[in-house]
Amino acid sequence: MPSIAVLAQAHPEQLGWLSTKLLSVTLTSAEWVLWVLVCLSVLSIAIMLERTVYFARHRLPDSEALAVRLARGELDAVKAAIQGRQGMEAAILREGLACADQGPDTVEQVIASTLSRERPRYERFLSYLGTLGNNAPFIGLFGTVLGIIKAFHDLGNMNAQGGGGGMQQTVMAGISEALVATAVGLAVAIPAVVAFNVFSRQLKTLTSRANALGYALVGTLRSEAR
């Protein structure tokens, strides 16, 4: 912190060329950092809503019951139950049942292929939430550093001009304004991290249920082939 103060209070002729150029760039308002964080937050909220709707529409609420039917060999009933349904679980059953007459080994390969195809659709935009959750605090910290540099620069100007009465008030106001950027960065990061963890957990659960349905189908076909 003292090095920042010395740099901010030093006169241009006391600084090197590169330091002078960097100081002129950093002596800008940190408000643009806040606007960046706000835009990123709005985008993350939109992604959270879109993913919530997508996960809700692309799942089978009665997968456990369908697994029981598969174990009983009620393939026609399962095929009718997934008619018009969307999602990973329905796609695995639909593709597997469509090639059931080709044998359990073929069905097993088709199920693995379908799972690999469907999973990226659920992972869409999740990397954005994870990246934002990890980096938003650093963006806020960057805004705080810019604000503190500007506060010390203002302090140096007031010292040079002999100002004394409002010096402390000016510096404290600048530092408190700078700390807002860190707070906003944390406020943007925390919901993004929570949403990323929630969606990742839901995807893991859906993948496990889809695998369970696939195993049930393959097991039934193997028992019928004996």
CSV table of C-alpha atoms in Angstrom, one decimal:
chain,number,residue,atom,x,y,z
A,1,MET,CA,0.0,0.0,0.0
A,2,PRO,CA,2.8,2.6,0.8
A,3,SER,CA,4.3,1.9,-2.7
A,4,ILE,CA,0.9,2.8,-4.3
A,5,ALA,CA,0.8,6.0,-2.2
A,6,VAL,CA,4.3,7.0,-3.3
A,7,LEU,CA,3.5,6.3,-6.9
A,8,ALA,CA,0.2,8.2,-6.8
A,9,GLN,CA,1.7,11.3,-5.0
A,10,ALA,CA,4.9,11.5,-7.1
A,11,HIS,CA,5.2,14.3,-9.6
A,12,PRO,CA,5.3,13.2,-13.3
A,13,GLU,CA,8.9,14.4,-13.6
A,14,GLN,CA,9.9,12.0,-10.8
A,15,LEU,CA,8.5,9.0,-12.6
A,16,GLY,CA,9.8,7.0,-15.5
A,17,TRP,CA,8.1,7.1,-18.9
A,18,LEU,CA,6.3,3.8,-18.5
A,19,SER,CA,5.2,4.6,-14.9
A,20,THR,CA,3.8,7.9,-16.1
A,21,LYS,CA,1.8,6.2,-18.9
A,22,LEU,CA,0.5,3.5,-16.6
A,23,LEU,CA,-0.5,6.0,-14.0
A,24,SER,CA,-2.4,8.1,-16.5
A,25,VAL,CA,-4.3,5.0,-17.5
A,26,THR,CA,-5.1,3.9,-14.0
A,27,LEU,CA,-6.3,7.4,-12.9
A,28,THR,CA,-9.7,6.8,-14.3
A,29,SER,CA,-12.9,6.2,-12.5
A,30,ALA,CA,-13.6,2.6,-11.4
A,31,GLU,CA,-17.2,3.0,-12.4
A,32,TRP,CA,-16.7,1.2,-15.7
A,33,VAL,CA,-15.6,-1.9,-13.7
A,34,LEU,CA,-19.0,-1.7,-11.9
A,35,TRP,CA,-20.8,-1.6,-15.2
A,36,VAL,CA,-18.8,-4.6,-16.5
A,37,LEU,CA,-19.8,-6.5,-13.4
A,38,VAL,CA,-23.5,-5.5,-13.7
A,39,CYS,CA,-23.6,-6.6,-17.4
A,40,LEU,CA,-21.9,-10.0,-16.4
A,41,SER,CA,-24.4,-10.4,-13.6
A,42,VAL,CA,-27.4,-9.7,-15.9
A,43,LEU,CA,-26.1,-12.3,-18.4
A,44,SER,CA,-25.5,-14.9,-15.6
A,45,ILE,CA,-29.1,-14.4,-14.3
A,46,ALA,CA,-30.4,-14.9,-17.8
A,47,ILE,CA,-28.4,-18.1,-18.1
A,48,MET,CA,-29.6,-19.3,-14.7
A,49,LEU,CA,-33.3,-18.8,-15.8
A,50,GLU,CA,-32.7,-20.5,-19.2
A,51,ARG,CA,-30.9,-23.5,-17.6
A,52,THR,CA,-33.6,-23.9,-14.9
A,53,VAL,CA,-36.3,-24.1,-17.6
A,54,TYR,CA,-34.3,-26.4,-19.7
A,55,PHE,CA,-33.5,-28.9,-16.9
A,56,ALA,CA,-37.2,-28.8,-15.8
A,57,ARG,CA,-38.5,-29.6,-19.3
A,58,HIS,CA,-35.9,-32.2,-20.3
A,59,ARG,CA,-36.3,-34.8,-17.6
A,60,LEU,CA,-38.5,-37.8,-16.9
A,61,PRO,CA,-40.3,-37.4,-13.6
A,62,ASP,CA,-41.2,-41.1,-13.4
A,63,SER,CA,-37.9,-42.7,-14.3
A,64,GLU,CA,-38.0,-45.0,-11.3
A,65,ALA,CA,-41.3,-46.5,-12.5
A,66,LEU,CA,-40.0,-46.9,-16.0
A,67,ALA,CA,-37.0,-48.8,-14.7
A,68,VAL,CA,-39.3,-51.2,-12.9
A,69,ARG,CA,-41.3,-51.7,-16.1
A,70,LEU,CA,-38.1,-52.4,-18.0
A,71,ALA,CA,-37.1,-55.0,-15.4
A,72,ARG,CA,-40.4,-56.7,-16.0
A,73,GLY,CA,-40.0,-56.7,-19.7
A,74,GLU,CA,-42.8,-54.2,-20.5
A,75,LEU,CA,-41.0,-52.7,-23.4
A,76,ASP,CA,-44.1,-51.6,-25.3
A,77,ALA,CA,-45.5,-49.8,-22.2
A,78,VAL,CA,-42.2,-48.0,-21.7
A,79,LYS,CA,-42.2,-47.0,-25.4
A,80,ALA,CA,-45.6,-45.5,-25.0
A,81,ALA,CA,-44.7,-43.7,-21.8
A,82,ILE,CA,-41.8,-41.8,-23.4
A,83,GLN,CA,-43.8,-40.8,-26.5
A,84,GLY,CA,-43.3,-37.1,-27.0
A,85,ARG,CA,-40.9,-36.7,-24.0
A,86,GLN,CA,-37.6,-34.8,-24.3
A,87,GLY,CA,-34.3,-35.1,-22.5
A,88,MET,CA,-31.4,-37.4,-21.9
A,89,GLU,CA,-33.4,-40.2,-20.3
A,90,ALA,CA,-36.2,-40.3,-22.9
A,91,ALA,CA,-33.6,-40.2,-25.8
A,92,ILE,CA,-31.7,-43.1,-24.3
A,93,LEU,CA,-34.8,-45.2,-24.0
A,94,ARG,CA,-36.1,-44.2,-27.4
A,95,GLU,CA,-32.8,-44.9,-29.2
A,96,GLY,CA,-32.3,-48.2,-27.3
A,97,LEU,CA,-35.8,-49.5,-27.9
A,98,ALA,CA,-35.6,-48.6,-31.6
A,99,CYS,CA,-32.7,-51.0,-32.1
A,100,ALA,CA,-33.7,-53.6,-29.5
A,101,ASP,CA,-34.1,-56.3,-32.2
A,102,GLN,CA,-30.3,-55.9,-33.0
A,103,GLY,CA,-29.3,-57.4,-29.7
A,104,PRO,CA,-28.2,-56.1,-26.3
A,105,ASP,CA,-24.6,-55.4,-27.4
A,106,THR,CA,-25.8,-53.0,-30.1
A,107,VAL,CA,-28.2,-51.4,-27.7
A,108,GLU,CA,-25.5,-50.8,-25.2
A,109,GLN,CA,-23.3,-49.0,-27.8
A,110,VAL,CA,-26.3,-46.9,-28.9
A,111,ILE,CA,-27.0,-45.9,-25.4
A,112,ALA,CA,-23.4,-44.8,-24.8
A,113,SER,CA,-23.5,-42.8,-28.0
A,114,THR,CA,-26.8,-41.2,-27.1
A,115,LEU,CA,-25.5,-40.3,-23.7
A,116,SER,CA,-22.4,-38.6,-25.2
A,117,ARG,CA,-24.6,-36.7,-27.6
A,118,GLU,CA,-27.1,-35.5,-25.0
A,119,ARG,CA,-24.8,-34.5,-22.2
A,120,PRO,CA,-23.3,-31.4,-23.8
A,121,ARG,CA,-26.8,-29.9,-24.2
A,122,TYR,CA,-27.2,-29.9,-20.5
A,123,GLU,CA,-23.6,-28.5,-20.0
A,124,ARG,CA,-24.3,-25.5,-22.2
A,125,PHE,CA,-23.4,-22.2,-20.6
A,126,LEU,CA,-22.4,-23.9,-17.3
A,127,SER,CA,-18.7,-23.1,-18.0
A,128,TYR,CA,-19.7,-19.4,-18.1
A,129,LEU,CA,-21.2,-19.6,-14.6
A,130,GLY,CA,-18.1,-21.4,-13.3
A,131,THR,CA,-15.7,-18.9,-14.9
A,132,LEU,CA,-17.7,-15.9,-13.7
A,133,GLY,CA,-17.9,-17.3,-10.1
A,134,ASN,CA,-14.1,-17.8,-10.1
A,135,ASN,CA,-13.1,-14.4,-11.6
A,136,ALA,CA,-15.8,-11.8,-10.7
A,137,PRO,CA,-14.1,-11.2,-7.3
A,138,PHE,CA,-10.8,-10.4,-9.1
A,139,ILE,CA,-12.6,-8.0,-11.4
A,140,GLY,CA,-14.1,-6.3,-8.4
A,141,LEU,CA,-10.6,-6.2,-6.8
A,142,PHE,CA,-9.2,-4.6,-9.9
A,143,GLY,CA,-11.8,-1.8,-9.6
A,144,THR,CA,-10.9,-1.4,-5.9
A,145,VAL,CA,-7.2,-1.0,-6.8
A,146,LEU,CA,-8.0,1.6,-9.4
A,147,GLY,CA,-10.1,3.5,-6.9
A,148,ILE,CA,-7.4,3.4,-4.2
A,149,ILE,CA,-4.8,4.7,-6.7
A,150,LYS,CA,-7.1,7.6,-7.6
A,151,ALA,CA,-7.7,8.3,-4.0
A,152,PHE,CA,-4.0,8.6,-3.2
A,153,HIS,CA,-3.4,10.7,-6.3
A,154,ASP,CA,-6.1,13.1,-5.1
A,155,LEU,CA,-4.4,13.1,-1.7
A,156,GLY,CA,-1.1,14.0,-3.3
A,157,ASN,CA,-2.7,16.9,-5.2
A,158,MET,CA,-4.3,18.2,-2.1
A,159,ASN,CA,-0.9,18.1,-0.3
A,160,ALA,CA,0.7,19.9,-3.1
A,161,GLN,CA,-1.9,22.6,-3.0
A,162,GLY,CA,-1.8,22.9,0.8
A,163,GLY,CA,-5.3,21.7,1.4
A,164,GLY,CA,-5.9,20.3,4.8
A,165,GLY,CA,-9.5,20.6,6.0
A,166,GLY,CA,-11.2,18.2,3.5
A,167,MET,CA,-8.2,16.0,2.9
A,168,GLN,CA,-9.2,13.1,5.1
A,169,GLN,CA,-12.8,13.3,4.0
A,170,THR,CA,-11.8,13.2,0.3
A,171,VAL,CA,-9.5,10.2,0.8
A,172,MET,CA,-12.0,8.2,2.9
A,173,ALA,CA,-14.7,8.9,0.4
A,174,GLY,CA,-12.5,7.7,-2.5
A,175,ILE,CA,-11.5,4.5,-0.7
A,176,SER,CA,-15.0,3.6,0.4
A,177,GLU,CA,-16.2,4.1,-3.2
A,178,ALA,CA,-13.4,1.9,-4.4
A,179,LEU,CA,-14.4,-0.9,-2.0
A,180,VAL,CA,-17.8,-1.0,-3.5
A,181,ALA,CA,-16.3,-2.7,-6.6
A,182,THR,CA,-15.0,-5.6,-4.4
A,183,ALA,CA,-18.5,-6.0,-2.8
A,184,VAL,CA,-20.2,-6.0,-6.2
A,185,GLY,CA,-17.7,-8.6,-7.5
A,186,LEU,CA,-18.5,-10.9,-4.6
A,187,ALA,CA,-22.3,-10.3,-5.1
A,188,VAL,CA,-21.9,-11.4,-8.7
A,189,ALA,CA,-19.7,-14.3,-8.0
A,190,ILE,CA,-21.6,-16.0,-5.2
A,191,PRO,CA,-24.9,-16.6,-7.1
A,192,ALA,CA,-22.9,-17.8,-10.1
A,193,VAL,CA,-21.0,-20.4,-8.0
A,194,VAL,CA,-24.2,-21.6,-6.3
A,195,ALA,CA,-26.0,-22.0,-9.6
A,196,PHE,CA,-23.0,-23.8,-11.2
A,197,ASN,CA,-22.9,-26.3,-8.3
A,198,VAL,CA,-26.7,-26.8,-8.4
A,199,PHE,CA,-26.8,-27.4,-12.2
A,200,SER,CA,-23.8,-29.7,-12.0
A,201,ARG,CA,-25.4,-31.7,-9.3
A,202,GLN,CA,-28.6,-32.0,-11.3
A,203,LEU,CA,-26.7,-33.1,-14.4
A,204,LYS,CA,-24.9,-35.7,-12.4
A,205,THR,CA,-28.3,-37.0,-11.1
A,206,LEU,CA,-29.8,-37.1,-14.6
A,207,THR,CA,-26.8,-38.9,-16.0
A,208,SER,CA,-27.0,-41.5,-13.2
A,209,ARG,CA,-30.8,-42.0,-13.8
A,210,ALA,CA,-30.2,-42.3,-17.6
A,211,ASN,CA,-27.5,-44.9,-17.1
A,212,ALA,CA,-29.7,-46.8,-14.7
A,213,LEU,CA,-32.5,-46.9,-17.4
A,214,GLY,CA,-30.0,-48.0,-20.0
A,215,TYR,CA,-28.6,-50.8,-17.8
A,216,ALA,CA,-32.2,-51.9,-17.1
A,217,LEU,CA,-33.0,-52.1,-20.8
A,218,VAL,CA,-29.8,-53.9,-21.7
A,219,GLY,CA,-30.3,-56.4,-18.8
A,220,THR,CA,-33.8,-57.1,-19.9
A,221,LEU,CA,-32.7,-57.7,-23.5
A,222,ARG,CA,-29.9,-60.0,-22.3
A,223,SER,CA,-32.3,-62.1,-20.2
A,224,GLU,CA,-34.7,-62.4,-23.1
A,225,ALA,CA,-31.9,-63.5,-25.4
A,226,ARG,CA,-31.0,-66.5,-23.2
